[in-house]
Short mmCIF file of C-alpha atoms in Angstrom, two decimals:
data_model
loop_
_atom_site.label_atom_id
_atom_site.label_comp_id
_atom_site.label_asym_id
_atom_site.label_seq_id
_atom_site.Cartn_x
_atom_site.Cartn_y
_atom_site.Cartn_z
CA LEU I 1 -48.05 148.27 36.63
CA ARG I 2 -46.26 147.02 33.59
CA ASP I 3 -46.35 143.38 34.72
CA ALA I 4 -42.66 143.00 35.53
CA LYS I 5 -41.68 139.58 36.74
CA SER I 6 -38.87 140.97 38.98
CA VAL I 7 -37.68 144.44 39.85
CA ASP I 8 -34.39 145.55 41.24
CA LEU I 9 -33.85 149.04 42.56
CA PHE I 10 -30.46 150.65 43.09
CA ASP I 11 -29.65 154.12 44.43
CA ILE I 12 -26.70 155.93 45.95
CA ASN I 13 -29.09 157.29 48.68
CA TYR I 14 -29.59 154.48 51.10
CA ALA I 15 -32.71 156.28 52.43
CA GLN I 16 -34.51 155.22 49.34
CA LYS I 17 -34.62 151.57 50.57
CA ASN I 18 -36.62 152.90 53.58
CA ILE I 19 -38.90 155.06 51.52
CA MET I 20 -39.50 152.15 49.09
CA GLU I 21 -40.40 149.74 52.02
CA LEU I 22 -42.79 152.43 53.46
CA LYS I 23 -44.54 152.72 50.06
CA PHE I 24 -44.83 149.03 49.77
CA HIS I 25 -46.49 148.73 53.20
CA MET I 26 -48.85 151.69 52.39
CA ILE I 27 -49.82 150.49 48.96
CA ARG I 28 -50.55 147.06 50.29
CA ASN I 29 -52.43 148.02 53.41
CA LEU I 30 -53.75 151.61 53.21
CA PRO I 31 -56.41 153.28 51.09
CA TYR I 32 -55.44 155.44 48.20
CA GLU I 33 -56.50 158.66 49.94
CA ASP I 34 -54.22 158.00 52.86
CA PHE I 35 -51.25 157.47 50.57
CA ILE I 36 -52.05 160.67 48.67
CA ASN I 37 -52.54 162.59 51.87
CA PHE I 38 -49.25 161.33 53.44
CA PHE I 39 -46.97 162.15 50.34
CA PHE I 40 -48.97 164.97 48.66
CA GLY I 41 -51.82 166.21 50.80
CA LYS I 42 -52.65 168.55 53.55
CA SER I 43 -51.61 165.71 56.03
CA ARG I 44 -48.14 165.36 54.44
CA MET I 45 -45.92 163.23 56.58
CA ASN I 46 -48.56 162.82 59.30
CA LYS I 47 -47.28 159.85 61.34
CA ASP I 48 -50.83 159.03 62.37
CA ILE I 49 -51.40 157.71 58.77
CA ILE I 50 -48.54 155.23 59.00
CA SER I 51 -48.76 154.31 62.70
CA PRO I 52 -51.21 151.33 62.10
CA LEU I 53 -48.40 149.81 60.04
CA TRP I 54 -45.62 150.21 62.47
CA ASN I 55 -45.42 146.43 63.39
CA GLU I 56 -44.94 145.52 59.69
CA PHE I 57 -41.80 147.79 59.35
CA SER I 58 -38.32 146.45 59.25
CA ASP I 59 -35.99 147.56 62.07
CA SER I 60 -34.28 149.79 59.52
CA LEU I 61 -37.50 151.49 58.65
CA LYS I 62 -38.52 151.92 62.29
CA ILE I 63 -35.08 153.51 63.01
CA PHE I 64 -35.33 155.77 60.03
CA TYR I 65 -38.82 157.05 60.88
CA SER I 66 -38.04 157.39 64.61
CA TYR I 67 -35.32 159.75 63.58
CA ILE I 68 -37.46 161.73 61.19
CA TYR I 69 -40.21 162.23 63.76
CA CYS I 70 -38.01 162.70 66.94
CA SER I 71 -37.72 166.40 66.86
CA ASP I 72 -40.20 169.22 67.25
CA LYS I 73 -39.49 170.38 63.78
CA LYS I 74 -41.77 169.29 60.84
CA PRO I 75 -40.45 166.11 59.22
CA LYS I 76 -38.67 166.45 55.90
CA ARG I 77 -40.80 165.88 52.95
CA MET I 78 -39.98 162.90 50.61
CA CYS I 79 -41.79 164.13 47.48
CA VAL I 80 -42.12 167.21 45.43
CA PRO I 81 -45.48 168.82 46.11
CA TYR I 82 -48.06 168.11 43.30
CA SER I 83 -51.08 170.03 42.52
CA ASP I 84 -54.27 168.05 42.04
CA ASN I 85 -54.05 168.69 38.34
CA LYS I 86 -50.48 167.39 38.17
CA LEU I 87 -51.41 164.25 40.15
CA SER I 88 -54.30 163.37 37.88
CA ASN I 89 -52.07 163.90 34.87
CA ALA I 90 -49.15 161.81 36.28
CA LYS I 91 -48.39 158.63 34.49
CA SER I 92 -47.92 156.75 37.65
CA TYR I 93 -49.47 154.47 40.21
CA PHE I 94 -50.52 157.47 42.26
CA SER I 95 -52.42 159.24 39.50
CA SER I 96 -55.79 157.30 40.19
CA ARG I 97 -57.32 155.02 42.73
CA GLU I 98 -57.61 152.41 39.96
CA LYS I 99 -53.88 152.33 39.22
CA TYR I 100 -52.98 152.28 42.89
CA MET I 101 -55.18 149.23 43.49
CA ASP I 102 -53.89 147.60 40.32
CA LEU I 103 -50.39 148.03 41.70
CA ALA I 104 -51.45 146.71 45.15
CA ARG I 105 -52.56 143.50 43.52
CA LYS I 106 -49.28 143.22 41.31
CA LEU I 107 -46.66 144.09 43.94
CA PRO I 108 -44.13 141.22 44.30
CA GLU I 109 -43.27 139.93 47.72
CA LYS I 110 -39.82 141.43 47.55
CA ILE I 111 -37.93 143.97 45.53
CA ASN I 112 -34.12 143.81 45.70
CA PHE I 113 -32.32 146.99 46.69
CA SER I 114 -28.69 147.72 46.09
CA HIS I 115 -26.91 150.70 47.59
CA VAL I 116 -24.60 151.62 44.77
CA ASP I 117 -23.46 154.61 42.71
CA LEU I 118 -24.71 154.30 39.07
CA GLN I 119 -21.34 154.91 37.73
CA ASN I 120 -20.03 151.87 39.55
CA ILE I 121 -23.08 149.70 38.90
CA ASN I 122 -21.53 147.21 36.65
CA THR I 123 -19.03 146.20 39.47
CA VAL I 124 -22.01 145.35 41.73
CA ILE I 125 -24.96 144.45 39.48
CA THR I 126 -24.33 141.68 36.89
CA SER I 127 -27.98 141.14 35.87
CA LYS I 128 -29.28 141.94 32.44
CA TYR I 129 -32.48 143.88 32.29
CA ASP I 130 -35.06 144.52 29.62
CA ILE I 131 -35.65 148.09 30.81
CA VAL I 132 -33.82 150.37 33.03
CA LEU I 133 -35.48 153.56 34.43
CA LEU I 134 -33.13 156.35 35.50
CA SER I 135 -35.40 159.02 37.06
CA ASN I 136 -33.33 162.18 37.86
CA ILE I 137 -29.87 160.65 37.56
CA PHE I 138 -28.64 162.97 34.85
CA ASP I 139 -29.22 165.94 37.11
CA TYR I 140 -27.32 164.10 39.86
CA VAL I 141 -24.30 163.16 37.78
CA CYS I 142 -24.07 166.44 35.89
CA SER I 143 -25.00 168.89 38.50
CA GLY I 144 -23.17 172.12 38.07
CA ALA I 145 -22.35 171.48 34.46
CA LYS I 146 -21.97 174.68 32.33
CA LYS I 147 -22.68 173.29 28.89
CA PHE I 148 -25.36 170.73 28.29
CA ASN I 149 -23.69 169.03 25.24
CA VAL I 150 -20.43 168.48 27.27
CA ALA I 151 -22.47 167.23 30.31
CA PHE I 152 -24.50 164.85 28.13
CA GLU I 153 -21.45 163.39 26.41
CA TYR I 154 -19.95 162.79 29.78
CA PHE I 155 -23.14 161.23 31.07
CA TYR I 156 -23.47 159.03 27.89
CA ASN I 157 -19.79 157.85 28.26
CA THR I 158 -19.64 157.23 31.95
CA VAL I 159 -23.18 156.07 32.77
CA LEU I 160 -25.20 155.08 29.74
CA GLU I 161 -22.79 153.28 27.52
CA PRO I 162 -21.52 150.98 30.35
CA LEU I 163 -25.01 150.36 31.54
CA ILE I 164 -26.02 149.46 27.94
CA GLU I 165 -23.02 147.27 27.46
CA ASN I 166 -23.15 145.40 30.70
CA ASN I 167 -26.72 145.39 32.02
CA LEU I 168 -29.14 145.84 29.15
CA ARG I 169 -30.54 143.08 26.98
CA ASN I 170 -31.27 143.73 23.30
#
C-alpha cells in the first residue's frame, strides 16, 4: 500500500510462504468479503472460498492445503480472530474494501521469500532496505524472558544492531 518497488519476505516458519501465496491469489482474484470471511469471519478457513483458485496454486501450496484439509478436524486457523471493530480500526489492507482493492492493483508479480532465522539473516540476505517491518519477532526471539530490559538488550544486540548495520540504508 505504500508503493514499494520491491518486497522481500523472510521468516523462520516456511509455512508463511504458502500463506503469503494464498493471500496473493485471494487478493488478486476474490472479493474483499470472501477474503475477510476466510481469515476472520464465520466461514473461517472454508475451503469452498479458495477452491476456485486451486489451479492457480503452486505445487507447494496445493500440498500445504491438502494436508490442512485432509482430516475430519477443523483446519487450524492462520489469523488471530478480530472483532468487526478491530478490523475496521486496523491499519492494514484488510481494514476496508478500498484498501484491499488498492493493494490488489499494486501487488507486484512476485515477492521473494527467504526461509531464514532473523538472527542469521545477514548470512543469507545481502540486500539493503529502506524499511524493515518485524511484526512479532521480539516475542519469538525473547519468549520466556524474565526481565524486559535484559530481553530487549539481547534483542537489540543480536537482531536489531546487525540488521541495521548490514541490511538497512540510511
